[in-house]
Coordinates of C-alpha atoms in Angstrom, one line a residue:
Chain J
M180 CA 0.0 0.0 0.0
I181 CA 1.5 3.3 -1.1
K182 CA 1.3 6.1 1.5
V183 CA 0.7 9.5 0.0
F184 CA 1.4 12.5 2.2
G185 CA 2.3 16.1 2.4
H186 CA 4.2 18.1 5.1
F187 CA 3.9 18.4 8.8
S188 CA 1.2 20.7 10.0
P189 CA -1.1 19.9 7.1
D190 CA -3.0 22.7 5.5
T191 CA -5.7 22.3 2.8
D192 CA -3.2 21.5 0.0
S193 CA -1.2 19.1 2.1
T194 CA -4.5 17.4 3.2
G195 CA -6.3 17.4 -0.1
S196 CA -3.5 16.7 -2.6
P197 CA -2.7 13.3 -0.9
L198 CA -6.4 12.4 -1.3
I199 CA -6.4 13.5 -5.0
W200 CA -3.3 11.5 -5.8
A201 CA -4.4 8.4 -3.9
W202 CA -7.6 8.5 -5.9
Y203 CA -5.5 8.7 -9.1
L204 CA -3.2 5.9 -8.1
N205 CA -6.1 3.6 -7.0
T206 CA -8.5 4.3 -9.8
I207 CA -6.4 5.3 -12.9
E208 CA -3.1 3.5 -12.3
E209 CA -4.7 0.7 -10.3
R210 CA -2.0 0.8 -7.6
P211 CA -3.3 0.5 -4.0
A212 CA -2.6 3.8 -2.3
E213 CA -3.8 5.6 0.8
A214 CA -3.7 9.3 1.8
V215 CA -2.2 9.9 5.3
L216 CA -1.5 13.0 7.4
L217 CA 1.6 13.8 9.3
G218 CA -0.4 15.4 12.1
P219 CA -3.7 17.1 12.8
C220 CA -4.8 19.2 9.8
N221 CA -5.8 22.9 10.2
T222 CA -9.4 24.0 10.6
E223 CA -9.7 25.0 6.9
A224 CA -8.6 21.6 5.8
R225 CA -11.1 20.0 8.2
F226 CA -13.9 22.2 6.7
A227 CA -12.8 21.1 3.2
L228 CA -12.8 17.4 4.2
T229 CA -16.3 17.6 5.5
H230 CA -17.6 19.9 2.7
W231 CA -16.4 17.4 0.0
G232 CA -17.5 14.3 1.9
F233 CA -14.1 12.8 3.0
D234 CA -13.2 11.2 6.2
T235 CA -10.2 12.7 7.9
P236 CA -7.2 10.6 6.6
A237 CA -5.3 8.5 9.2
T238 CA -2.3 10.1 10.9
M239 CA 0.9 8.3 10.1
S240 CA 2.8 7.8 13.3
D241 CA 5.9 6.0 12.0
L242 CA 7.5 5.3 8.7
P243 CA 9.1 1.8 8.5
A244 CA 12.1 1.7 6.2
G245 CA 11.2 0.6 2.7
T246 CA 7.6 1.9 2.9
D247 CA 6.3 2.9 -0.6
V248 CA 5.6 6.6 -0.4
V249 CA 4.6 9.5 -2.7
I250 CA 5.5 12.9 -1.3
V251 CA 3.4 15.9 -2.2
D252 CA 3.5 19.6 -1.5
T253 CA 7.1 19.6 -0.1
N254 CA 10.6 18.4 -1.0
N255 CA 12.0 19.4 2.3
P256 CA 13.3 16.6 4.6
A257 CA 12.8 19.0 7.6
E258 CA 9.0 18.9 6.9
L259 CA 8.9 15.1 6.6
P260 CA 9.4 12.2 9.0
T261 CA 12.9 11.3 10.1
G262 CA 14.0 8.4 8.0
I263 CA 12.2 9.6 4.8
N264 CA 15.4 8.8 2.8
E265 CA 15.1 5.1 4.0
A266 CA 11.5 4.9 2.6
N267 CA 11.0 3.8 -1.0
I268 CA 10.1 7.2 -2.5
L269 CA 8.1 6.5 -5.7
A270 CA 7.3 10.1 -6.7
I271 CA 7.5 13.7 -5.6
I272 CA 4.9 16.3 -6.7
D273 CA 5.6 19.8 -5.4
H274 CA 5.5 23.5 -6.0
H275 CA 8.3 24.7 -3.6
K276 CA 11.8 25.7 -4.2
L277 CA 14.3 22.7 -4.3
V278 CA 16.0 22.7 -0.9
G279 CA 18.1 19.5 -1.4
G280 CA 18.3 16.7 1.1
L281 CA 15.9 14.2 -0.3
E282 CA 17.6 11.3 -2.0
T283 CA 16.2 8.4 -4.0
K284 CA 17.7 5.0 -4.7
A285 CA 16.8 5.0 -8.4
P286 CA 15.3 7.4 -10.9
I287 CA 11.7 8.3 -10.0
D288 CA 9.0 10.6 -11.1
I289 CA 9.6 14.1 -9.8
T290 CA 7.4 17.0 -10.9
I291 CA 7.9 20.4 -9.4
R292 CA 6.3 23.4 -11.0
P293 CA 6.2 27.1 -10.1
L294 CA 2.4 27.0 -9.6
A295 CA 0.5 28.2 -6.6
C296 CA -0.8 24.8 -5.6
T297 CA 0.1 21.1 -5.7
A298 CA -3.5 20.2 -6.8
T299 CA -3.0 22.4 -10.0
I300 CA 0.0 20.3 -10.9
M301 CA -2.0 17.1 -10.3
H302 CA -4.7 18.5 -12.6
Q303 CA -2.1 18.8 -15.3
L304 CA -0.6 15.4 -14.6
I305 CA -4.0 13.6 -14.6
G306 CA -5.0 15.3 -17.8
P307 CA -7.9 13.7 -19.7
D308 CA -8.5 11.2 -16.8
M309 CA -9.9 14.1 -14.8
A310 CA -13.1 13.3 -16.6
K311 CA -13.3 10.1 -14.4
A312 CA -12.8 12.0 -11.1
P313 CA -15.7 12.1 -8.8
R314 CA -17.2 15.4 -7.5
G315 CA -15.3 15.2 -4.2
I316 CA -11.9 14.9 -5.9
K317 CA -12.7 17.9 -8.2
G318 CA -14.1 19.9 -5.3
M319 CA -11.1 19.2 -3.1
M320 CA -8.8 20.3 -6.0
L321 CA -10.8 23.6 -6.1
S322 CA -10.5 24.0 -2.4
C323 CA -6.7 23.4 -2.5
I324 CA -6.3 26.1 -5.1
L325 CA -8.5 28.7 -3.4
S326 CA -6.6 28.0 -0.2
D327 CA -3.1 28.3 -1.6
T328 CA -3.9 31.3 -3.8
L329 CA -6.0 33.0 -1.0
E330 CA -8.8 33.2 -3.6
F331 CA -6.3 34.4 -6.3
R332 CA -5.1 37.3 -4.0
S333 CA -1.7 35.8 -3.3
P334 CA 1.2 36.8 -5.6
T335 CA 2.0 33.1 -6.0
T336 CA -1.2 32.8 -8.2
T337 CA -0.6 31.9 -11.8
E338 CA -2.9 32.0 -14.8
T339 CA -2.9 28.2 -14.7
D340 CA -4.1 28.0 -11.1
R341 CA -6.9 30.5 -11.9
M342 CA -8.0 28.8 -15.0
V343 CA -8.1 25.3 -13.4
A344 CA -10.0 26.6 -10.4
Q345 CA -12.5 28.5 -12.6
A346 CA -13.1 25.5 -14.8
L347 CA -13.6 23.2 -11.8
A348 CA -16.0 25.7 -10.2
E349 CA -18.1 26.0 -13.3
E350 CA -18.3 22.3 -13.8
L351 CA -19.3 21.7 -10.2
G352 CA -21.7 24.7 -10.0
V353 CA -19.7 26.2 -7.2
D354 CA -19.7 29.9 -6.4
I355 CA -16.0 30.6 -5.8
P356 CA -16.4 33.7 -3.5
E357 CA -18.9 31.8 -1.3
L358 CA -16.8 28.6 -1.0
A359 CA -13.7 30.7 -0.3
A360 CA -15.5 32.8 2.3
Q361 CA -16.5 29.5 4.1
M362 CA -13.0 28.2 3.9
F363 CA -11.4 31.3 5.2
A364 CA -14.0 31.6 8.0
A365 CA -13.1 28.1 9.1
K366 CA -9.3 28.9 8.9
S367 CA -9.9 32.1 10.9
D368 CA -11.7 30.4 13.8
V369 CA -8.6 29.7 15.9
S370 CA -10.3 30.2 19.3
A371 CA -9.8 26.6 20.2
F372 CA -6.0 26.8 19.9
S373 CA -3.4 27.6 22.5
E374 CA -0.7 30.2 21.9
K375 CA 1.8 27.4 21.3
E376 CA -0.5 25.8 18.8
L377 CA -1.0 29.1 17.0
L378 CA 2.7 29.7 16.8
L379 CA 3.4 26.3 15.2
M380 CA 0.2 25.8 13.2
D381 CA 1.7 26.8 9.8
A382 CA 5.3 27.1 10.5
K383 CA 8.4 26.3 8.5
K384 CA 12.0 26.3 9.6
F385 CA 14.7 28.2 7.7
E386 CA 18.4 28.6 8.3
I387 CA 19.9 32.0 7.7
G388 CA 23.3 33.4 8.7
G389 CA 23.7 30.6 11.2
K390 CA 20.4 31.2 12.9
T391 CA 17.4 28.9 12.8
L392 CA 14.2 30.9 12.2
R393 CA 10.7 29.5 12.5
I394 CA 8.6 31.4 10.0
S395 CA 5.0 31.1 11.1
V396 CA 2.1 32.3 9.0
L397 CA -1.6 32.6 10.1
E398 CA -3.9 33.5 7.2
T399 CA -7.1 34.9 8.5
T400 CA -10.1 37.0 7.5
A401 CA -10.5 38.0 11.2
P402 CA -7.1 39.2 12.3
A403 CA -8.6 41.0 15.4
Q404 CA -9.3 37.5 16.9
I405 CA -5.6 36.7 16.8
L406 CA -4.3 40.2 17.6
S407 CA -6.4 40.4 20.7
R408 CA -4.1 37.7 22.0
K409 CA -0.9 39.6 21.0
D410 CA 0.4 39.9 24.6
A411 CA -0.1 36.2 25.3
L412 CA 1.5 35.3 22.0
L413 CA 4.5 37.5 22.6
A414 CA 4.9 36.0 26.1
A415 CA 4.7 32.5 24.8
I416 CA 7.3 32.9 22.0
P417 CA 10.5 32.4 24.1
E418 CA 9.5 29.1 25.5
V419 CA 8.0 27.8 22.3
A420 CA 11.1 28.8 20.4
A421 CA 13.4 27.1 22.9
E422 CA 11.3 23.8 22.8
D423 CA 11.3 24.1 19.0
G424 CA 15.1 24.5 18.7
A425 CA 14.6 27.8 16.9
D426 CA 16.6 31.0 17.6
A427 CA 13.5 33.0 16.8
I428 CA 9.9 32.7 15.8
L429 CA 8.5 35.2 13.3
L430 CA 4.7 35.1 13.4
F431 CA 3.1 36.8 10.4
I432 CA -0.7 37.3 10.8
V433 CA -1.9 37.6 7.2
D434 CA -5.1 39.6 6.7
I435 CA -6.5 37.9 3.6
L436 CA -9.0 40.7 2.8
K437 CA -6.8 43.7 3.5
E438 CA -3.8 42.0 1.9
E439 CA -1.3 42.8 4.6
A440 CA 0.6 41.0 7.3
T441 CA 1.2 41.9 10.9
L442 CA 4.6 40.7 12.2
L443 CA 5.0 40.3 15.9
L444 CA 8.3 41.6 17.3
P445 CA 9.0 39.7 20.5
D446 CA 12.8 40.2 20.7
D447 CA 15.9 41.8 19.2
L448 CA 16.7 39.0 16.8
V449 CA 13.2 39.3 15.2
K450 CA 13.5 43.1 15.1
Q451 CA 16.8 42.7 13.4
V452 CA 15.4 40.3 10.8
A453 CA 12.3 42.6 10.3
A454 CA 14.5 45.6 9.7
A455 CA 17.0 43.8 7.4
S456 CA 14.3 41.9 5.4
F457 CA 11.5 44.5 5.1
G458 CA 13.0 47.8 6.2
A459 CA 10.3 47.6 8.9
D460 CA 9.9 50.1 11.8
T461 CA 10.7 48.0 14.8
S462 CA 10.0 50.5 17.5
G463 CA 6.9 48.7 18.7
D464 CA 6.0 45.1 19.5
A465 CA 4.4 44.5 16.1
V466 CA 4.6 46.0 12.6
V467 CA 2.2 46.0 9.7
L468 CA 3.7 45.0 6.3
P469 CA 1.4 46.2 3.5
G470 CA 1.0 43.7 0.6
I471 CA 2.8 40.8 2.3
M472 CA 0.8 37.6 1.9
S473 CA 3.1 34.9 0.7
R474 CA 5.8 33.2 2.8
K475 CA 7.2 31.6 -0.4
K476 CA 7.2 34.5 -2.6
Q477 CA 7.5 37.6 -0.4
I478 CA 9.1 36.5 2.9
I479 CA 11.6 33.6 2.4
P480 CA 13.3 35.3 -0.7
V481 CA 14.0 38.5 1.3
L482 CA 15.0 37.0 4.7
A483 CA 18.1 38.7 6.0
L484 CA 19.9 39.2 9.3
Chain R
M262 CA 20.7 34.3 -22.7
I263 CA 19.8 31.1 -21.0
K264 CA 22.6 28.5 -20.9
V265 CA 21.4 24.9 -21.3
F266 CA 23.8 22.2 -20.4
G267 CA 24.2 18.6 -19.3
H268 CA 27.0 17.0 -17.2
F269 CA 30.7 17.0 -17.4
S270 CA 32.2 14.5 -20.0
P271 CA 29.2 15.0 -22.3
D272 CA 27.9 11.9 -24.0
T273 CA 25.3 12.0 -26.8
D274 CA 22.3 12.7 -24.5
S275 CA 24.2 15.4 -22.6
T276 CA 25.2 17.0 -25.9
G277 CA 22.0 16.6 -27.8
S278 CA 19.4 17.3 -25.1
P279 CA 20.8 20.9 -24.5
L280 CA 20.4 21.5 -28.3
I281 CA 16.8 20.2 -28.3
W282 CA 15.8 22.2 -25.2
A283 CA 17.6 25.4 -26.5
W284 CA 15.6 25.0 -29.8
Y285 CA 12.4 24.6 -27.7
L286 CA 13.1 27.7 -25.6
N287 CA 14.1 29.8 -28.6
T288 CA 11.4 28.8 -31.0
I289 CA 8.4 27.8 -28.9
E290 CA 8.8 29.8 -25.7
E291 CA 10.6 32.6 -27.5
R292 CA 13.2 32.9 -24.7
P293 CA 16.8 33.3 -26.0
A294 CA 18.8 30.2 -25.1
E295 CA 22.0 28.6 -26.1
A296 CA 23.2 25.0 -25.7
V297 CA 26.7 24.7 -24.2
L298 CA 29.0 21.9 -23.2
L299 CA 30.9 21.4 -20.0
G300 CA 33.9 19.9 -21.8
P301 CA 34.7 18.0 -25.0
C302 CA 32.0 15.6 -26.0
N303 CA 32.7 12.0 -26.8
T304 CA 33.2 10.6 -30.3
E305 CA 29.6 9.3 -30.6
A306 CA 28.2 12.7 -29.7
R307 CA 30.5 14.3 -32.3
F308 CA 29.2 11.9 -34.9
A309 CA 25.6 12.7 -34.0
L310 CA 26.3 16.5 -34.2
T311 CA 27.8 16.1 -37.7
H312 CA 25.2 13.6 -38.9
W313 CA 22.3 15.9 -37.9
G314 CA 24.0 19.1 -39.1
F315 CA 24.8 20.9 -35.9
D316 CA 28.0 22.8 -35.0
T317 CA 29.7 21.7 -31.8
P318 CA 28.2 23.8 -29.0
A319 CA 30.6 26.2 -27.3
T320 CA 32.3 24.9 -24.2
M321 CA 31.4 26.9 -21.1
S322 CA 34.5 27.8 -19.1
D323 CA 33.0 29.7 -16.2
L324 CA 29.6 30.2 -14.7
P325 CA 29.1 33.7 -13.3
A326 CA 26.8 33.9 -10.4
G327 CA 23.2 34.7 -11.5
T328 CA 23.5 33.2 -14.9
D329 CA 20.2 31.8 -16.2
V330 CA 20.6 28.1 -16.6
V331 CA 18.7 25.0 -17.5
I332 CA 20.3 21.8 -16.3
V333 CA 19.6 18.6 -18.3
D334 CA 20.6 14.9 -17.9
T335 CA 21.9 15.3 -14.3
N336 CA 20.8 16.6 -10.9
N337 CA 24.2 16.0 -9.3
P338 CA 26.2 19.0 -8.3
A339 CA 29.4 16.9 -8.5
E340 CA 28.8 16.6 -12.3
L341 CA 28.2 20.4 -12.7
P342 CA 30.3 23.5 -12.3
T343 CA 31.3 24.7 -8.9
G344 CA 28.9 27.5 -8.0
I345 CA 26.0 25.9 -9.8
N346 CA 23.8 26.8 -6.7
E347 CA 24.8 30.5 -7.2
A348 CA 23.4 30.4 -10.8
N349 CA 19.8 31.2 -11.5
I350 CA 18.5 27.6 -12.2
L351 CA 15.3 27.9 -14.2
A352 CA 14.6 24.3 -14.8
I353 CA 16.0 20.8 -14.4
I354 CA 15.1 17.9 -16.8
D355 CA 16.7 14.6 -15.9
H356 CA 16.3 10.9 -15.7
H357 CA 18.7 10.0 -12.8
K358 CA 18.0 9.3 -9.2
L359 CA 17.7 12.4 -7.0
V360 CA 21.0 12.8 -5.2
G361 CA 20.3 16.0 -3.4
G362 CA 22.6 19.0 -3.3
L363 CA 21.1 21.2 -5.9
E364 CA 19.1 24.1 -4.4
T365 CA 17.0 26.8 -6.1
K366 CA 16.0 30.2 -4.9
A367 CA 12.4 29.9 -5.8
P368 CA 10.1 27.2 -7.1
I369 CA 11.1 26.2 -10.6
D370 CA 10.2 23.6 -13.2
I371 CA 11.7 20.2 -12.3
T372 CA 10.9 17.2 -14.4
I373 CA 12.6 13.9 -13.5
R374 CA 11.2 10.7 -15.0
P375 CA 12.4 7.1 -14.8
L376 CA 13.0 6.9 -18.6
A377 CA 16.2 5.8 -20.3
C378 CA 16.9 9.2 -21.9
T379 CA 16.5 12.9 -21.3
A380 CA 15.5 13.5 -24.9
T381 CA 12.5 11.1 -24.4
I382 CA 11.3 13.3 -21.5
M383 CA 11.7 16.4 -23.7
H384 CA 9.6 14.7 -26.4
Q385 CA 6.8 14.4 -23.8
L386 CA 7.2 18.0 -22.5
I387 CA 7.2 19.5 -26.0
G388 CA 4.1 17.5 -26.9
P389 CA 2.2 18.7 -30.0
D390 CA 4.9 21.4 -30.6
M391 CA 7.1 18.5 -31.8
A392 CA 5.4 19.0 -35.1
K393 CA 7.3 22.3 -35.4
A394 CA 10.7 20.7 -34.8
P395 CA 13.1 20.6 -37.7
R396 CA 14.6 17.4 -38.9
G397 CA 17.9 17.9 -37.0
I398 CA 16.2 18.2 -33.7
K399 CA 14.1 15.1 -34.3
G400 CA 17.2 13.3 -35.5
M401 CA 19.2 14.3 -32.5
M402 CA 16.4 13.1 -30.2
L403 CA 16.5 9.7 -32.0
S404 CA 20.3 9.6 -31.6
C405 CA 20.1 10.4 -27.9
I406 CA 17.6 7.6 -27.3
L407 CA 19.6 5.0 -29.3
S408 CA 22.7 6.0 -27.4
D409 CA 21.2 5.9 -23.9
T410 CA 19.3 2.6 -24.6
L411 CA 22.2 1.1 -26.5
E412 CA 19.6 0.5 -29.3
F413 CA 17.1 -0.8 -26.8
R414 CA 19.5 -3.4 -25.3
S415 CA 20.0 -1.6 -22.0
P416 CA 17.8 -2.6 -19.1
T417 CA 17.0 1.1 -18.6
T418 CA 15.0 1.0 -21.8
T419 CA 11.3 1.7 -21.3
E420 CA 8.4 1.2 -23.7
T421 CA 8.1 5.0 -23.9
D422 CA 11.7 5.4 -25.1
R423 CA 11.2 2.6 -27.7
M424 CA 7.9 4.1 -29.0
V425 CA 9.3 7.6 -29.2
A426 CA 12.4 6.4 -31.0
Q427 CA 10.5 4.2 -33.5
A428 CA 8.0 7.0 -34.3
L429 CA 10.9 9.5 -34.9
A430 CA 12.7 7.0 -37.1
E431 CA 9.6 6.3 -39.1
E432 CA 8.9 10.0 -39.6
L433 CA 12.5 10.7 -40.6
G434 CA 12.9 7.6 -42.8
V435 CA 15.8 6.5 -40.7
D436 CA 16.9 2.8 -40.4
I437 CA 17.5 2.4 -36.7
P438 CA 20.0 -0.5 -36.9
E439 CA 22.0 1.4 -39.5
L440 CA 22.1 4.7 -37.5
A441 CA 22.9 2.8 -34.2
A442 CA 25.7 0.9 -35.9
Q443 CA 27.3 4.2 -37.1
M444 CA 26.9 5.7 -33.7
F445 CA 28.4 2.8 -31.9
A446 CA 31.3 2.6 -34.4
A447 CA 32.0 6.2 -33.7
K448 CA 31.9 5.6 -29.9
S449 CA 34.1 2.6 -30.3
D450 CA 36.8 4.4 -32.1
V451 CA 38.9 5.4 -29.1
S452 CA 42.3 5.0 -30.7
A453 CA 43.0 8.8 -30.4
F454 CA 42.6 8.8 -26.6
S455 CA 45.3 8.4 -24.0
E456 CA 44.7 5.9 -21.1
K457 CA 43.9 8.8 -18.8
E458 CA 41.3 10.1 -21.3
L459 CA 39.7 6.6 -21.6
L460 CA 39.6 6.3 -17.8
L461 CA 37.7 9.6 -17.4
M462 CA 35.7 9.7 -20.6
D463 CA 32.4 8.6 -19.1
A464 CA 33.1 8.5 -15.4
K465 CA 30.9 9.4 -12.4
K466 CA 32.0 9.7 -8.8
F467 CA 30.2 7.9 -6.0
E468 CA 30.8 7.7 -2.3
I469 CA 30.4 4.4 -0.6
G470 CA 31.5 3.3 2.9
G471 CA 33.7 6.3 3.2
K472 CA 35.5 5.6 -0.1
T473 CA 35.3 7.7 -3.3
L474 CA 34.8 5.5 -6.3
R475 CA 35.1 6.7 -9.9
I476 CA 32.8 4.5 -11.9
S477 CA 33.9 4.6 -15.5
V478 CA 32.1 3.0 -18.4
L479 CA 33.2 2.6 -21.9
E480 CA 30.4 1.3 -24.2
T481 CA 31.8 -0.3 -27.3
T482 CA 31.1 -2.6 -30.2
A483 CA 34.9 -3.3 -30.5
P484 CA 36.0 -4.2 -27.0
A485 CA 39.2 -5.8 -28.3
Q486 CA 40.5 -2.3 -29.2
I487 CA 40.3 -1.3 -25.6
L488 CA 41.3 -4.6 -24.0
S489 CA 44.4 -4.7 -26.2
R490 CA 45.5 -1.8 -24.0
K491 CA 44.6 -3.5 -20.7
D492 CA 48.1 -3.5 -19.3
A493 CA 48.6 0.2 -20.0
L494 CA 45.2 1.0 -18.5
L495 CA 46.0 -1.0 -15.4
A496 CA 49.3 0.8 -15.1
A497 CA 47.7 4.3 -15.5
I498 CA 45.0 3.8 -12.9
P499 CA 46.9 4.6 -9.7
E500 CA 48.2 8.0 -11.0
V501 CA 44.8 9.0 -12.6
A502 CA 42.9 8.0 -9.4
A503 CA 45.3 10.1 -7.3
E504 CA 45.0 13.2 -9.5
D505 CA 41.2 12.6 -9.5
G506 CA 40.9 12.4 -5.8
A507 CA 39.3 9.0 -6.0
D508 CA 40.2 6.0 -3.9
A509 CA 39.7 3.7 -6.8
I510 CA 38.7 3.7 -10.5
L511 CA 36.4 0.9 -11.7
L512 CA 36.6 0.7 -15.5
F513 CA 33.7 -1.3 -17.0
I514 CA 34.2 -2.0 -20.7
V515 CA 30.7 -2.7 -21.9
D516 CA 30.4 -4.9 -25.0
I517 CA 27.2 -3.6 -26.5
L518 CA 26.7 -6.5 -28.9
K519 CA 27.6 -9.3 -26.5
E520 CA 25.7 -7.5 -23.6
E521 CA 28.4 -8.0 -21.0
A522 CA 31.0 -5.9 -19.2
T523 CA 34.7 -6.5 -18.5
L524 CA 35.8 -4.9 -15.3
L525 CA 39.5 -4.2 -14.8
L526 CA 40.9 -5.2 -11.4
P527 CA 43.9 -3.0 -10.8
D528 CA 44.1 -3.2 -7.0
D529 CA 42.7 -4.8 -3.8
L530 CA 40.0 -2.1 -3.2
V531 CA 38.5 -2.7 -6.7
K532 CA 38.7 -6.5 -6.2
Q533 CA 36.9 -6.0 -2.8
V534 CA 34.2 -4.0 -4.5
A535 CA 33.9 -6.4 -7.4
A536 CA 33.5 -9.4 -5.1
A537 CA 31.0 -7.6 -2.8
S538 CA 28.9 -6.1 -5.5
F539 CA 28.9 -8.7 -8.2
G540 CA 30.2 -11.9 -6.4
A541 CA 32.9 -11.7 -9.1
D542 CA 36.0 -14.0 -9.3
T543 CA 38.8 -11.6 -8.6
S544 CA 41.7 -13.9 -9.1
G545 CA 42.8 -12.2 -12.4
D546 CA 43.4 -8.6 -13.5
A547 CA 40.0 -8.4 -15.1
V548 CA 36.6 -10.2 -14.9
V549 CA 33.7 -10.6 -17.3
L550 CA 30.3 -9.7 -15.9
P551 CA 27.6 -11.2 -18.2
G552 CA 24.5 -9.1 -18.8
I553 CA 26.0 -6.0 -17.1
M554 CA 25.3 -2.9 -19.4
S555 CA 23.9 -0.1 -17.3
R556 CA 25.8 1.9 -14.6
K557 CA 22.5 3.4 -13.4
K558 CA 20.5 0.2 -13.2
Q559 CA 23.0 -2.6 -12.7
I560 CA 26.1 -1.1 -11.2
I561 CA 25.3 1.8 -8.8
P562 CA 22.4 0.0 -7.1
V563 CA 24.6 -3.0 -6.1
L564 CA 27.8 -1.2 -5.2
A565 CA 29.2 -2.5 -1.9
L566 CA 32.5 -2.7 -0.1

């Protein structure tokens, strides 16, 4: 049984794309496959699962050497189980920069494209067989694209993502603004989470200038809900960073509708990074960064110390 | 100007695929691109260039940081210029196992497929635009496939490689056995090369058990021409290995027609590897390995100390 999974802290694309590809492997290629998660998925992904009629995939707790796996939505060993290179990696489908570190024992299928969403790449790879996809698979594809593009607002959005999403919505009779609003509302309801959970919910580690930075992003249509907890978040950061093995945590609260991010400034290292990367005013304990929505496109490429 | 290149010691695929992709970028994508070589190509590639009417691409001597590049037929930094990660890598098209080590600054197009030949992958990527390709591009594609599959004899050959090659041959009115025989004769004529040149002509470095092994392959339809120089090759190996920074050189002389390889046994380390990897009788100064034709499929996967 092939295990298909995305990265730790699964968002909608890392929850939905494994389901899409497991469907493709099972139905079109007739190879038994199962979508799994590497941890609890976020509230938007949970909404999408329910909305499109999927059970929540099982969480994979360990990865025995030699397991057949397909990796989607990442190529970063740091976002994958320890021992990933001892698995039998059959394929990688991703839309992130190549970070190096994954190795395969033989030539395999690797498809990385500079598109906003893994599901868009899968739509291309599946091609005419998309006609055989059930409503749930097409709907999950649409949700993945709306999630990763923030309903086409993110600068990662390409014409291909937009065209695939619009064609799917038309075929399914889905109103895109309505579905996106429901998804973003689900993602924005973070009242159930502790400060620690918020800080690590959508968080990726990067090394820069000898420092390990945890770059955390919370996309929301209700930033006030998170910002009302600013003091508690600031207070929690040192301990969470220490447990996490990070020198600093940069928490970006992305306001999807206003198309801006608020970056918390808990300590001198974060202030230094904020000033060097964004020329930000670091006199307060938070700073608004107009237009910043994409970690991949607007944060990681400019990170500096 | 985008530079398109394959690996050091260019063979036919690493010479022809850059020409094919540069044509595609220039003509179909209308992005100025130029095929370049990372050193003198082998005699088979030289034959294919002449046969299909191409000038020998320029050899790239240095790679300034930020140069736009497309890498084909390798994803291994050890087979590419120092500083490759400081170039602006736009795309990678390859058919080797992922070794890790290449990094990109942003998401790019990466297409790796378990096919025998890079040119076959390009045929798939170019799709219906192949109709616009001139005879020389189609012919070079055919030559790349016949070279990498050893006219479909290599176990790396897939049904896709075979179908693409046969369709191209039919369209071009080319007799495959005749073209392959000309190519292999060109590759087999190594009389002009020194022992050192022969040892490094088609050679890739691998690390195993703390040892650096140079795995060298000479594919030939005239093995006697090389084996008549066995004593001189054995004598040259220690000095060439030392210059090369390798602990050992394993020279496999692949007899394309008999479908077997002769491995030279210059020293105890090579004998140890030969015994551990192939269960070979290492009592002499060379051993015949029946059926062994592919470094990728039959040598690298079994390498042991």
